[in-house]
């Protein structure tokens, strides 16, 4: 693996999944692999889990880590190509990426969607600029349209907790007061196809994901029907793709409650966090015995470590 930006970068998914499971049993087995190498983590947006889990994964491999919070610590950056930089932006992203590539051996980048220009967001301009100009392997820490480290951790978690060979997995939209990117939902839909399961997406009309992700996916607009006999309920809000970036519904009936979970096959509740309690999910569900939010967060270390290990082994 050279870069890790989407499932398509992974040559052998079952092999990578197996490796993550092995790393979880023995996290320090390869703690010299990253010796004298540096991982740079570049954040254009806030993070708790991604930042800490990737840093911990890197430490387990003996990597040194440097972190840059672009908006807080760096020069204001121009991201458009070919512009006259005579306003307030002091540094062009192309130059900054080239420099960061000199200081690091692997670079991770988080750059969310702006939710104003669909074409710009779905071109993944910032992530792909890193791939183009860094000259070193690039790991997505969540791009405008995908969150692959999260999806990989989610699949590790489903593998750990599944009670049958062909479980039913439901991705349900839930309400939220703010417009959120589609990245987590897009990525989950992309990655779940790598597992043997029945998969259903449920959301109000108008929340269909981009065709490149939702093609051939079973969509059920009745949430209660979708939840019937589900073994895993993955809950996430996203803003509309078709009415780009808009909040079309805040219907509280879509919140995941104990009554909704009663429809499932004693299903597990999943969410990537952070989550708005009693808006997206009720306290009783997230604090209940079937909640997997902490195992999911724990597995973020092992998804990141398996990816960093593969990059170190194949590129150095
Ligand atoms: N799930 C997730 O990516 O969390 P953070 O945004 O806190 O990194």
PDB file of C-alpha atoms and ligand atoms in Angstrom:
ATOM      1  CA  UNK A   1       0.000   0.000   0.000  1.00  0.00           C
ATOM      2  CA  UNK A   2       1.372   3.394  -1.001  1.00  0.00           C
ATOM      3  CA  UNK A   3      -1.448   5.692   0.173  1.00  0.00           C
ATOM      4  CA  UNK A   4      -4.551   5.064   2.321  1.00  0.00           C
ATOM      5  CA  UNK A   5      -7.401   7.245   1.111  1.00  0.00           C
ATOM      6  CA  UNK A   6     -10.175   4.735   0.280  1.00  0.00           C
ATOM      7  CA  UNK A   7     -10.913   1.000   0.292  1.00  0.00           C
ATOM      8  CA  UNK A   8      -9.562   0.822  -3.262  1.00  0.00           C
ATOM      9  CA  UNK A   9      -6.046   1.543  -1.908  1.00  0.00           C
ATOM     10  CA  UNK A  10      -6.137  -1.727   0.056  1.00  0.00           C
ATOM     11  CA  UNK A  11      -4.857  -4.600  -2.073  1.00  0.00           C
ATOM     12  CA  UNK A  12      -5.838  -7.387   0.346  1.00  0.00           C
ATOM     13  CA  UNK A  13      -8.658  -6.391   2.707  1.00  0.00           C
ATOM     14  CA  UNK A  14      -9.007  -9.798   4.466  1.00  0.00           C
ATOM     15  CA  UNK A  15      -5.240  -9.742   5.045  1.00  0.00           C
ATOM     16  CA  UNK A  16      -5.330  -6.218   6.490  1.00  0.00           C
ATOM     17  CA  UNK A  17      -8.292  -7.109   8.724  1.00  0.00           C
ATOM     18  CA  UNK A  18      -6.473 -10.182   9.991  1.00  0.00           C
ATOM     19  CA  UNK A  19      -3.374  -8.075  10.654  1.00  0.00           C
ATOM     20  CA  UNK A  20      -5.430  -5.557  12.699  1.00  0.00           C
ATOM     21  CA  UNK A  21      -6.831  -8.436  14.776  1.00  0.00           C
ATOM     22  CA  UNK A  22      -3.305  -9.757  15.390  1.00  0.00           C
ATOM     23  CA  UNK A  23      -1.999  -6.283  16.304  1.00  0.00           C
ATOM     24  CA  UNK A  24      -4.791  -5.983  18.857  1.00  0.00           C
ATOM     25  CA  UNK A  25      -3.485  -9.129  20.590  1.00  0.00           C
ATOM     26  CA  UNK A  26       0.134  -7.952  20.508  1.00  0.00           C
ATOM     27  CA  UNK A  27       0.399  -4.206  19.775  1.00  0.00           C
ATOM     28  CA  UNK A  28       4.154  -3.904  20.353  1.00  0.00           C
ATOM     29  CA  UNK A  29       5.303  -6.820  18.176  1.00  0.00           C
ATOM     30  CA  UNK A  30       6.757  -4.471  15.527  1.00  0.00           C
ATOM     31  CA  UNK A  31       7.722  -1.541  17.739  1.00  0.00           C
ATOM     32  CA  UNK A  32      11.011  -0.982  15.887  1.00  0.00           C
ATOM     33  CA  UNK A  33       9.455  -0.784  12.400  1.00  0.00           C
ATOM     34  CA  UNK A  34       9.082   2.995  12.584  1.00  0.00           C
ATOM     35  CA  UNK A  35      12.367   3.740  14.349  1.00  0.00           C
ATOM     36  CA  UNK A  36      13.969   6.970  13.023  1.00  0.00           C
ATOM     37  CA  UNK A  37      10.875   7.666  10.924  1.00  0.00           C
ATOM     38  CA  UNK A  38       8.394  10.504  11.366  1.00  0.00           C
ATOM     39  CA  UNK A  39       4.624  10.610  10.923  1.00  0.00           C
ATOM     40  CA  UNK A  40       3.166  14.079  10.358  1.00  0.00           C
ATOM     41  CA  UNK A  41      -0.491  14.611  11.293  1.00  0.00           C
ATOM     42  CA  UNK A  42      -2.025  17.679   9.648  1.00  0.00           C
ATOM     43  CA  UNK A  43      -5.442  18.851  10.807  1.00  0.00           C
ATOM     44  CA  UNK A  44      -7.529  21.396   8.946  1.00  0.00           C
ATOM     45  CA  UNK A  45     -10.433  20.451  11.299  1.00  0.00           C
ATOM     46  CA  UNK A  46     -10.981  19.419  14.911  1.00  0.00           C
ATOM     47  CA  UNK A  47     -10.431  15.857  16.108  1.00  0.00           C
ATOM     48  CA  UNK A  48     -10.267  13.834  19.306  1.00  0.00           C
ATOM     49  CA  UNK A  49     -10.304  10.134  18.355  1.00  0.00           C
ATOM     50  CA  UNK A  50      -8.452  10.318  15.064  1.00  0.00           C
ATOM     51  CA  UNK A  51      -5.684  12.447  16.509  1.00  0.00           C
ATOM     52  CA  UNK A  52      -5.117  10.351  19.644  1.00  0.00           C
ATOM     53  CA  UNK A  53      -5.630   6.895  18.130  1.00  0.00           C
ATOM     54  CA  UNK A  54      -3.331   7.554  15.161  1.00  0.00           C
ATOM     55  CA  UNK A  55      -0.684   8.998  17.455  1.00  0.00           C
ATOM     56  CA  UNK A  56      -0.940   5.965  19.742  1.00  0.00           C
ATOM     57  CA  UNK A  57      -0.770   3.584  16.764  1.00  0.00           C
ATOM     58  CA  UNK A  58       2.356   5.376  15.550  1.00  0.00           C
ATOM     59  CA  UNK A  59       3.965   5.159  18.998  1.00  0.00           C
ATOM     60  CA  UNK A  60       3.259   1.414  19.080  1.00  0.00           C
ATOM     61  CA  UNK A  61       5.295   1.133  15.868  1.00  0.00           C
ATOM     62  CA  UNK A  62       8.162   3.291  17.168  1.00  0.00           C
ATOM     63  CA  UNK A  63       7.335   6.242  14.881  1.00  0.00           C
ATOM     64  CA  UNK A  64       7.950   9.808  15.980  1.00  0.00           C
ATOM     65  CA  UNK A  65       4.888  12.020  15.524  1.00  0.00           C
ATOM     66  CA  UNK A  66       4.581  15.727  14.743  1.00  0.00           C
ATOM     67  CA  UNK A  67       1.186  17.409  14.657  1.00  0.00           C
ATOM     68  CA  UNK A  68       0.152  20.591  12.857  1.00  0.00           C
ATOM     69  CA  UNK A  69      -3.230  22.237  13.487  1.00  0.00           C
ATOM     70  CA  UNK A  70      -3.381  24.315  10.342  1.00  0.00           C
ATOM     71  CA  UNK A  71      -6.027  26.846  11.315  1.00  0.00           C
ATOM     72  CA  UNK A  72      -4.565  27.506  14.780  1.00  0.00           C
ATOM     73  CA  UNK A  73      -0.799  27.165  14.322  1.00  0.00           C
ATOM     74  CA  UNK A  74       0.075  27.834  10.714  1.00  0.00           C
ATOM     75  CA  UNK A  75       0.005  30.556   8.066  1.00  0.00           C
ATOM     76  CA  UNK A  76      -3.374  31.149   6.477  1.00  0.00           C
ATOM     77  CA  UNK A  77      -3.302  28.852   3.468  1.00  0.00           C
ATOM     78  CA  UNK A  78      -4.388  29.362  -0.132  1.00  0.00           C
ATOM     79  CA  UNK A  79      -5.800  26.182  -1.646  1.00  0.00           C
ATOM     80  CA  UNK A  80      -6.794  27.387  -5.135  1.00  0.00           C
ATOM     81  CA  UNK A  81      -4.258  26.913  -7.909  1.00  0.00           C
ATOM     82  CA  UNK A  82      -3.151  29.793 -10.125  1.00  0.00           C
ATOM     83  CA  UNK A  83      -4.537  32.619  -7.990  1.00  0.00           C
ATOM     84  CA  UNK A  84      -2.903  36.001  -7.328  1.00  0.00           C
ATOM     85  CA  UNK A  85      -2.085  35.810  -3.621  1.00  0.00           C
ATOM     86  CA  UNK A  86      -2.442  39.494  -2.796  1.00  0.00           C
ATOM     87  CA  UNK A  87      -5.080  39.110  -0.052  1.00  0.00           C
ATOM     88  CA  UNK A  88      -4.793  37.636   3.459  1.00  0.00           C
ATOM     89  CA  UNK A  89      -3.455  34.150   2.675  1.00  0.00           C
ATOM     90  CA  UNK A  90       0.321  34.041   3.173  1.00  0.00           C
ATOM     91  CA  UNK A  91       1.223  30.515   2.017  1.00  0.00           C
ATOM     92  CA  UNK A  92       0.120  28.283  -0.830  1.00  0.00           C
ATOM     93  CA  UNK A  93      -0.858  24.744   0.107  1.00  0.00           C
ATOM     94  CA  UNK A  94       1.337  23.372  -2.697  1.00  0.00           C
ATOM     95  CA  UNK A  95       4.463  24.878  -1.100  1.00  0.00           C
ATOM     96  CA  UNK A  96       3.406  23.894   2.431  1.00  0.00           C
ATOM     97  CA  UNK A  97       2.798  20.281   1.409  1.00  0.00           C
ATOM     98  CA  UNK A  98       6.175  20.108  -0.355  1.00  0.00           C
ATOM     99  CA  UNK A  99       7.902  21.315   2.802  1.00  0.00           C
ATOM    100  CA  UNK A 100       5.967  18.963   5.100  1.00  0.00           C
ATOM    101  CA  UNK A 101       6.948  16.099   2.809  1.00  0.00           C
ATOM    102  CA  UNK A 102      10.608  16.905   3.534  1.00  0.00           C
ATOM    103  CA  UNK A 103      10.150  16.666   7.306  1.00  0.00           C
ATOM    104  CA  UNK A 104       8.060  13.488   7.385  1.00  0.00           C
ATOM    105  CA  UNK A 105       8.168   9.924   6.059  1.00  0.00           C
ATOM    106  CA  UNK A 106       4.368   9.442   6.155  1.00  0.00           C
ATOM    107  CA  UNK A 107       1.775  12.185   6.368  1.00  0.00           C
ATOM    108  CA  UNK A 108      -1.823  12.022   7.595  1.00  0.00           C
ATOM    109  CA  UNK A 109      -4.298  14.760   6.693  1.00  0.00           C
ATOM    110  CA  UNK A 110      -7.806  15.701   7.809  1.00  0.00           C
ATOM    111  CA  UNK A 111      -9.730  18.137   5.609  1.00  0.00           C
ATOM    112  CA  UNK A 112     -13.528  18.150   5.834  1.00  0.00           C
ATOM    113  CA  UNK A 113     -16.096  19.144   3.229  1.00  0.00           C
ATOM    114  CA  UNK A 114     -17.085  22.804   3.183  1.00  0.00           C
ATOM    115  CA  UNK A 115     -20.657  21.760   2.217  1.00  0.00           C
ATOM    116  CA  UNK A 116     -21.051  24.769  -0.088  1.00  0.00           C
ATOM    117  CA  UNK A 117     -19.659  23.491  -3.399  1.00  0.00           C
ATOM    118  CA  UNK A 118     -20.485  19.842  -4.124  1.00  0.00           C
ATOM    119  CA  UNK A 119     -18.102  19.552  -7.062  1.00  0.00           C
ATOM    120  CA  UNK A 120     -15.199  20.989  -5.085  1.00  0.00           C
ATOM    121  CA  UNK A 121     -15.851  18.757  -2.054  1.00  0.00           C
ATOM    122  CA  UNK A 122     -16.262  15.605  -4.140  1.00  0.00           C
ATOM    123  CA  UNK A 123     -12.996  16.335  -6.003  1.00  0.00           C
ATOM    124  CA  UNK A 124     -11.176  15.873  -2.625  1.00  0.00           C
ATOM    125  CA  UNK A 125      -8.876  18.700  -3.621  1.00  0.00           C
ATOM    126  CA  UNK A 126      -6.893  19.016  -0.377  1.00  0.00           C
ATOM    127  CA  UNK A 127      -6.359  15.277   0.142  1.00  0.00           C
ATOM    128  CA  UNK A 128      -5.326  14.762  -3.477  1.00  0.00           C
ATOM    129  CA  UNK A 129      -2.984  17.763  -3.302  1.00  0.00           C
ATOM    130  CA  UNK A 130      -1.153  15.959  -0.496  1.00  0.00           C
ATOM    131  CA  UNK A 131      -0.974  12.801  -2.633  1.00  0.00           C
ATOM    132  CA  UNK A 132       0.337  14.858  -5.565  1.00  0.00           C
ATOM    133  CA  UNK A 133       2.839  17.153  -3.854  1.00  0.00           C
ATOM    134  CA  UNK A 134       4.047  15.467  -0.636  1.00  0.00           C
ATOM    135  CA  UNK A 135       6.228  12.865  -2.343  1.00  0.00           C
ATOM    136  CA  UNK A 136       5.609  10.445   0.557  1.00  0.00           C
ATOM    137  CA  UNK A 137       2.745   8.084   1.534  1.00  0.00           C
ATOM    138  CA  UNK A 138      -0.457   9.879   2.550  1.00  0.00           C
ATOM    139  CA  UNK A 139      -3.102   8.613   5.005  1.00  0.00           C
ATOM    140  CA  UNK A 140      -6.586  10.137   5.055  1.00  0.00           C
ATOM    141  CA  UNK A 141      -7.631  11.166   8.554  1.00  0.00           C
ATOM    142  CA  UNK A 142     -11.072  12.023   7.037  1.00  0.00           C
ATOM    143  CA  UNK A 143     -11.393  13.777   3.736  1.00  0.00           C
ATOM    144  CA  UNK A 144     -14.272  15.756   2.279  1.00  0.00           C
ATOM    145  CA  UNK A 145     -16.064  12.550   1.284  1.00  0.00           C
ATOM    146  CA  UNK A 146     -14.517   9.568   3.074  1.00  0.00           C
ATOM    147  CA  UNK A 147     -13.362   8.491   6.560  1.00  0.00           C
ATOM    148  CA  UNK A 148     -11.584   5.202   5.816  1.00  0.00           C
ATOM    149  CA  UNK A 149      -9.770   4.732   9.163  1.00  0.00           C
ATOM    150  CA  UNK A 150     -13.157   4.980  10.896  1.00  0.00           C
ATOM    151  CA  UNK A 151     -14.793   2.513   8.501  1.00  0.00           C
ATOM    152  CA  UNK A 152     -11.947   0.044   8.921  1.00  0.00           C
ATOM    153  CA  UNK A 153     -12.336   0.251  12.729  1.00  0.00           C
ATOM    154  CA  UNK A 154     -16.097  -0.242  12.324  1.00  0.00           C
ATOM    155  CA  UNK A 155     -15.552  -3.419  10.311  1.00  0.00           C
ATOM    156  CA  UNK A 156     -13.052  -4.750  12.873  1.00  0.00           C
ATOM    157  CA  UNK A 157     -15.763  -4.150  15.506  1.00  0.00           C
ATOM    158  CA  UNK A 158     -18.513  -5.889  13.515  1.00  0.00           C
ATOM    159  CA  UNK A 159     -16.211  -8.874  12.982  1.00  0.00           C
ATOM    160  CA  UNK A 160     -15.584  -9.058  16.725  1.00  0.00           C
ATOM    161  CA  UNK A 161     -19.235  -8.903  17.767  1.00  0.00           C
ATOM    162  CA  UNK A 162     -21.112 -10.720  15.036  1.00  0.00           C
ATOM    163  CA  UNK A 163     -23.081 -13.774  16.187  1.00  0.00           C
ATOM    164  CA  UNK A 164     -23.808 -15.217  12.758  1.00  0.00           C
ATOM    165  CA  UNK A 165     -22.092 -15.589   9.404  1.00  0.00           C
ATOM    166  CA  UNK A 166     -24.416 -13.254   7.510  1.00  0.00           C
ATOM    167  CA  UNK A 167     -25.570 -10.534   9.950  1.00  0.00           C
ATOM    168  CA  UNK A 168     -28.003  -7.781   9.059  1.00  0.00           C
ATOM    169  CA  UNK A 169     -26.316  -4.361   9.244  1.00  0.00           C
ATOM    170  CA  UNK A 170     -28.431  -1.193   9.054  1.00  0.00           C
ATOM    171  CA  UNK A 171     -27.077   2.312   8.503  1.00  0.00           C
ATOM    172  CA  UNK A 172     -29.678   4.771   9.727  1.00  0.00           C
ATOM    173  CA  UNK A 173     -29.726   8.535   9.345  1.00  0.00           C
ATOM    174  CA  UNK A 174     -30.636  10.400  12.552  1.00  0.00           C
ATOM    175  CA  UNK A 175     -31.470  14.056  13.181  1.00  0.00           C
ATOM    176  CA  UNK A 176     -28.901  16.753  13.993  1.00  0.00           C
ATOM    177  CA  UNK A 177     -29.179  20.529  14.324  1.00  0.00           C
ATOM    178  CA  UNK A 178     -26.144  21.272  12.121  1.00  0.00           C
ATOM    179  CA  UNK A 179     -25.218  20.301   8.577  1.00  0.00           C
ATOM    180  CA  UNK A 180     -22.645  17.497   8.711  1.00  0.00           C
ATOM    181  CA  UNK A 181     -20.576  15.993   5.870  1.00  0.00           C
ATOM    182  CA  UNK A 182     -21.528  12.707   4.225  1.00  0.00           C
ATOM    183  CA  UNK A 183     -18.008  11.284   4.711  1.00  0.00           C
ATOM    184  CA  UNK A 184     -18.684   8.732   7.467  1.00  0.00           C
ATOM    185  CA  UNK A 185     -21.826   7.406   5.773  1.00  0.00           C
ATOM    186  CA  UNK A 186     -20.174   7.289   2.326  1.00  0.00           C
ATOM    187  CA  UNK A 187     -17.210   5.414   3.694  1.00  0.00           C
ATOM    188  CA  UNK A 188     -19.274   2.966   5.732  1.00  0.00           C
ATOM    189  CA  UNK A 189     -21.323   2.107   2.636  1.00  0.00           C
ATOM    190  CA  UNK A 190     -18.093   1.652   0.662  1.00  0.00           C
ATOM    191  CA  UNK A 191     -16.381  -0.584   3.243  1.00  0.00           C
ATOM    192  CA  UNK A 192     -19.324  -2.721   4.389  1.00  0.00           C
ATOM    193  CA  UNK A 193     -19.374  -4.300   0.934  1.00  0.00           C
ATOM    194  CA  UNK A 194     -16.129  -6.035   1.952  1.00  0.00           C
ATOM    195  CA  UNK A 195     -18.008  -8.033   4.632  1.00  0.00           C
ATOM    196  CA  UNK A 196     -20.483 -10.868   4.101  1.00  0.00           C
ATOM    197  CA  UNK A 197     -23.699  -9.320   5.426  1.00  0.00           C
ATOM    198  CA  UNK A 198     -27.175  -8.094   4.530  1.00  0.00           C
ATOM    199  CA  UNK A 199     -26.910  -4.304   4.333  1.00  0.00           C
ATOM    200  CA  UNK A 200     -29.741  -1.754   4.402  1.00  0.00           C
ATOM    201  CA  UNK A 201     -29.571   2.053   4.489  1.00  0.00           C
ATOM    202  CA  UNK A 202     -32.511   4.030   5.886  1.00  0.00           C
ATOM    203  CA  UNK A 203     -33.038   7.796   5.746  1.00  0.00           C
ATOM    204  CA  UNK A 204     -35.762  10.319   4.952  1.00  0.00           C
ATOM    205  CA  UNK A 205     -36.283  11.132   1.276  1.00  0.00           C
ATOM    206  CA  UNK A 206     -33.767  13.742   0.119  1.00  0.00           C
ATOM    207  CA  UNK A 207     -30.860  12.190   2.022  1.00  0.00           C
ATOM    208  CA  UNK A 208     -29.748   9.763  -0.712  1.00  0.00           C
ATOM    209  CA  UNK A 209     -25.953   9.496  -0.757  1.00  0.00           C
ATOM    210  CA  UNK A 210     -23.921  10.278  -3.881  1.00  0.00           C
ATOM    211  CA  UNK A 211     -24.537   7.739  -6.668  1.00  0.00           C
ATOM    212  CA  UNK A 212     -20.915   6.554  -6.560  1.00  0.00           C
ATOM    213  CA  UNK A 213     -21.614   5.292  -3.006  1.00  0.00           C
ATOM    214  CA  UNK A 214     -25.329   4.435  -3.019  1.00  0.00           C
ATOM    215  CA  UNK A 215     -25.357   2.489  -6.297  1.00  0.00           C
ATOM    216  CA  UNK A 216     -26.689  -1.058  -5.722  1.00  0.00           C
ATOM    217  CA  UNK A 217     -27.379  -0.324  -2.042  1.00  0.00           C
ATOM    218  CA  UNK A 218     -30.749  -1.371  -0.586  1.00  0.00           C
ATOM    219  CA  UNK A 219     -32.506   1.815   0.597  1.00  0.00           C
ATOM    220  CA  UNK A 220     -35.564   1.490   2.862  1.00  0.00           C
ATOM    221  CA  UNK A 221     -37.278   4.813   3.628  1.00  0.00           C
ATOM    222  CA  UNK A 222     -39.262   3.325   6.553  1.00  0.00           C
ATOM    223  CA  UNK A 223     -36.807   3.291   9.466  1.00  0.00           C
ATOM    224  CA  UNK A 224     -38.872   0.887  11.578  1.00  0.00           C
ATOM    225  CA  UNK A 225     -39.036  -1.609   8.727  1.00  0.00           C
ATOM    226  CA  UNK A 226     -35.304  -1.286   8.087  1.00  0.00           C
ATOM    227  CA  UNK A 227     -34.490  -1.952  11.753  1.00  0.00           C
ATOM    228  CA  UNK A 228     -36.462  -5.221  11.884  1.00  0.00           C
ATOM    229  CA  UNK A 229     -34.116  -8.071  12.900  1.00  0.00           C
ATOM    230  CA  UNK A 230     -30.990  -5.914  12.539  1.00  0.00           C
ATOM    231  CA  UNK A 231     -27.889  -7.318  14.222  1.00  0.00           C
ATOM    232  CA  UNK A 232     -25.985  -4.014  13.998  1.00  0.00           C
ATOM    233  CA  UNK A 233     -27.476  -0.507  13.859  1.00  0.00           C
ATOM    234  CA  UNK A 234     -24.969   2.086  12.665  1.00  0.00           C
ATOM    235  CA  UNK A 235     -26.338   5.553  13.360  1.00  0.00           C
ATOM    236  CA  UNK A 236     -25.102   8.735  11.716  1.00  0.00           C
ATOM    237  CA  UNK A 237     -26.398  12.070  10.617  1.00  0.00           C
ATOM    238  CA  UNK A 238     -25.417  13.547   7.279  1.00  0.00           C
ATOM    239  CA  UNK A 239     -26.599  16.564   5.315  1.00  0.00           C
ATOM    240  CA  UNK A 240     -28.301  16.243   1.949  1.00  0.00           C
ATOM    241  CA  UNK A 241     -26.217  15.415  -1.113  1.00  0.00           C
ATOM    242  CA  UNK A 242     -28.909  16.277  -3.638  1.00  0.00           C
ATOM    243  CA  UNK A 243     -29.773  19.609  -1.935  1.00  0.00           C
ATOM    244  CA  UNK A 244     -26.121  19.944  -1.212  1.00  0.00           C
ATOM    245  CA  UNK A 245     -25.173  20.611   2.395  1.00  0.00           C
ATOM    246  CA  UNK A 246     -28.719  21.379   3.526  1.00  0.00           C
ATOM    247  CA  UNK A 247     -30.544  20.134   6.626  1.00  0.00           C
ATOM    248  CA  UNK A 248     -33.884  18.979   5.167  1.00  0.00           C
ATOM    249  CA  UNK A 249     -35.272  17.324   8.294  1.00  0.00           C
ATOM    250  CA  UNK A 250     -34.827  17.435  12.049  1.00  0.00           C
ATOM    251  CA  UNK A 251     -37.562  14.873  12.627  1.00  0.00           C
ATOM    252  CA  UNK A 252     -36.974  13.627  16.178  1.00  0.00           C
ATOM    253  CA  UNK A 253     -38.860  10.409  15.305  1.00  0.00           C
ATOM    254  CA  UNK A 254     -35.631   9.290  13.603  1.00  0.00           C
ATOM    255  CA  UNK A 255     -33.679   9.443  16.901  1.00  0.00           C
ATOM    256  CA  UNK A 256     -32.561   5.960  17.973  1.00  0.00           C
ATOM    257  CA  UNK A 257     -34.381   5.019  21.176  1.00  0.00           C
ATOM    258  CA  UNK A 258     -34.890   1.793  23.184  1.00  0.00           C
ATOM    259  CA  UNK A 259     -38.235   1.368  21.385  1.00  0.00           C
ATOM    260  CA  UNK A 260     -36.450   1.448  18.008  1.00  0.00           C
ATOM    261  CA  UNK A 261     -33.811  -0.999  19.237  1.00  0.00           C
ATOM    262  CA  UNK A 262     -36.624  -3.352  20.350  1.00  0.00           C
ATOM    263  CA  UNK A 263     -37.342  -3.919  16.660  1.00  0.00           C
ATOM    264  CA  UNK A 264     -33.872  -5.367  16.130  1.00  0.00           C
ATOM    265  CA  UNK A 265     -32.440  -8.805  16.802  1.00  0.00           C
ATOM    266  CA  UNK A 266     -30.959  -7.609  20.107  1.00  0.00           C
ATOM    267  CA  UNK A 267     -28.913  -5.457  17.782  1.00  0.00           C
ATOM    268  CA  UNK A 268     -25.757  -3.619  18.676  1.00  0.00           C
ATOM    269  CA  UNK A 269     -25.728   0.186  18.523  1.00  0.00           C
ATOM    270  CA  UNK A 270     -22.796   1.771  16.695  1.00  0.00           C
ATOM    271  CA  UNK A 271     -21.719   5.397  16.223  1.00  0.00           C
ATOM    272  CA  UNK A 272     -18.326   6.836  15.327  1.00  0.00           C
ATOM    273  CA  UNK A 273     -18.574   9.674  17.921  1.00  0.00           C
ATOM    274  CA  UNK A 274     -18.774  12.531  18.687  1.00  0.00           C
ATOM    275  CA  UNK A 275     -22.538  12.219  19.081  1.00  0.00           C
ATOM    276  CA  UNK A 276     -25.271  14.540  20.300  1.00  0.00           C
ATOM    277  CA  UNK A 277     -27.061  12.635  23.056  1.00  0.00           C
ATOM    278  CA  UNK A 278     -30.858  12.714  23.059  1.00  0.00           C
ATOM    279  CA  UNK A 279     -30.855  14.154  19.548  1.00  0.00           C
ATOM    280  CA  UNK A 280     -29.180  11.383  17.533  1.00  0.00           C
ATOM    281  CA  UNK A 281     -29.520   8.649  20.171  1.00  0.00           C
ATOM    282  CA  UNK A 282     -31.092   8.480  23.603  1.00  0.00           C
ATOM    283  CA  UNK A 283     -28.939   8.058  26.714  1.00  0.00           C
ATOM    284  CA  UNK A 284     -30.550   4.681  27.387  1.00  0.00           C
ATOM    285  CA  UNK A 285     -29.272   3.271  24.088  1.00  0.00           C
ATOM    286  CA  UNK A 286     -25.749   4.700  24.051  1.00  0.00           C
ATOM    287  CA  UNK A 287     -25.244   3.776  27.726  1.00  0.00           C
ATOM    288  CA  UNK A 288     -26.905   0.371  27.311  1.00  0.00           C
ATOM    289  CA  UNK A 289     -25.358  -3.086  27.176  1.00  0.00           C
ATOM    290  CA  UNK A 290     -25.663  -3.256  23.366  1.00  0.00           C
ATOM    291  CA  UNK A 291     -23.699  -0.075  22.727  1.00  0.00           C
ATOM    292  CA  UNK A 292     -20.400  -0.561  20.873  1.00  0.00           C
ATOM    293  CA  UNK A 293     -19.230   3.049  20.780  1.00  0.00           C
ATOM    294  CA  UNK A 294     -16.246   2.430  23.065  1.00  0.00           C
ATOM    295  CA  UNK A 295     -15.095  -0.789  21.325  1.00  0.00           C
ATOM    296  CA  UNK A 296     -15.327   1.139  18.031  1.00  0.00           C
ATOM    297  CA  UNK A 297     -13.182   3.939  19.438  1.00  0.00           C
ATOM    298  CA  UNK A 298     -10.707   1.383  20.846  1.00  0.00           C
ATOM    299  CA  UNK A 299     -10.404  -0.233  17.416  1.00  0.00           C
ATOM    300  CA  UNK A 300      -9.380   3.088  15.874  1.00  0.00           C
ATOM    301  CA  UNK A 301      -5.870   2.380  17.232  1.00  0.00           C
ATOM    302  CA  UNK A 302      -5.696  -1.000  15.500  1.00  0.00           C
ATOM    303  CA  UNK A 303      -7.089   0.166  12.166  1.00  0.00           C
ATOM    304  CA  UNK A 304      -4.530   2.988  12.111  1.00  0.00           C
ATOM    305  CA  UNK A 305      -1.713   0.691  13.248  1.00  0.00           C
ATOM    306  CA  UNK A 306      -2.459  -1.933  10.577  1.00  0.00           C
ATOM    307  CA  UNK A 307      -2.445   0.780   7.896  1.00  0.00           C
ATOM    308  CA  UNK A 308       0.770   2.438   9.119  1.00  0.00           C
ATOM    309  CA  UNK A 309       2.463  -0.959   9.440  1.00  0.00           C
ATOM    310  CA  UNK A 310       1.532  -1.893   5.861  1.00  0.00           C
ATOM    311  CA  UNK A 311       2.803   1.455   4.555  1.00  0.00           C
ATOM    312  CA  UNK A 312       6.086   1.120   6.485  1.00  0.00           C
ATOM    313  CA  UNK A 313       6.614  -2.449   5.259  1.00  0.00           C
ATOM    314  CA  UNK A 314       5.876  -1.693   1.603  1.00  0.00           C
ATOM    315  CA  UNK A 315       7.596   1.665   1.149  1.00  0.00           C
ATOM    316  CA  UNK A 316      10.824   1.673   3.178  1.00  0.00           C
TER     317      UNK A 316
HETATM  318  N1  LIG B   1     -14.751   9.475  14.898  1.00  0.00           N
HETATM  319  C1  LIG B   1     -13.868  10.461  14.720  1.00  0.00           C
HETATM  320  O1  LIG B   1     -13.230  10.593  13.652  1.00  0.00           O
HETATM  321  O2  LIG B   1     -13.666  11.245  15.810  1.00  0.00           O
HETATM  322  P1  LIG B   1     -12.850  12.609  15.808  1.00  0.00           P
HETATM  323  O3  LIG B   1     -13.547  13.544  14.846  1.00  0.00           O
HETATM  324  O4  LIG B   1     -12.884  13.101  17.231  1.00  0.00           O
HETATM  325  O5  LIG B   1     -11.454  12.337  15.335  1.00  0.00           O
END
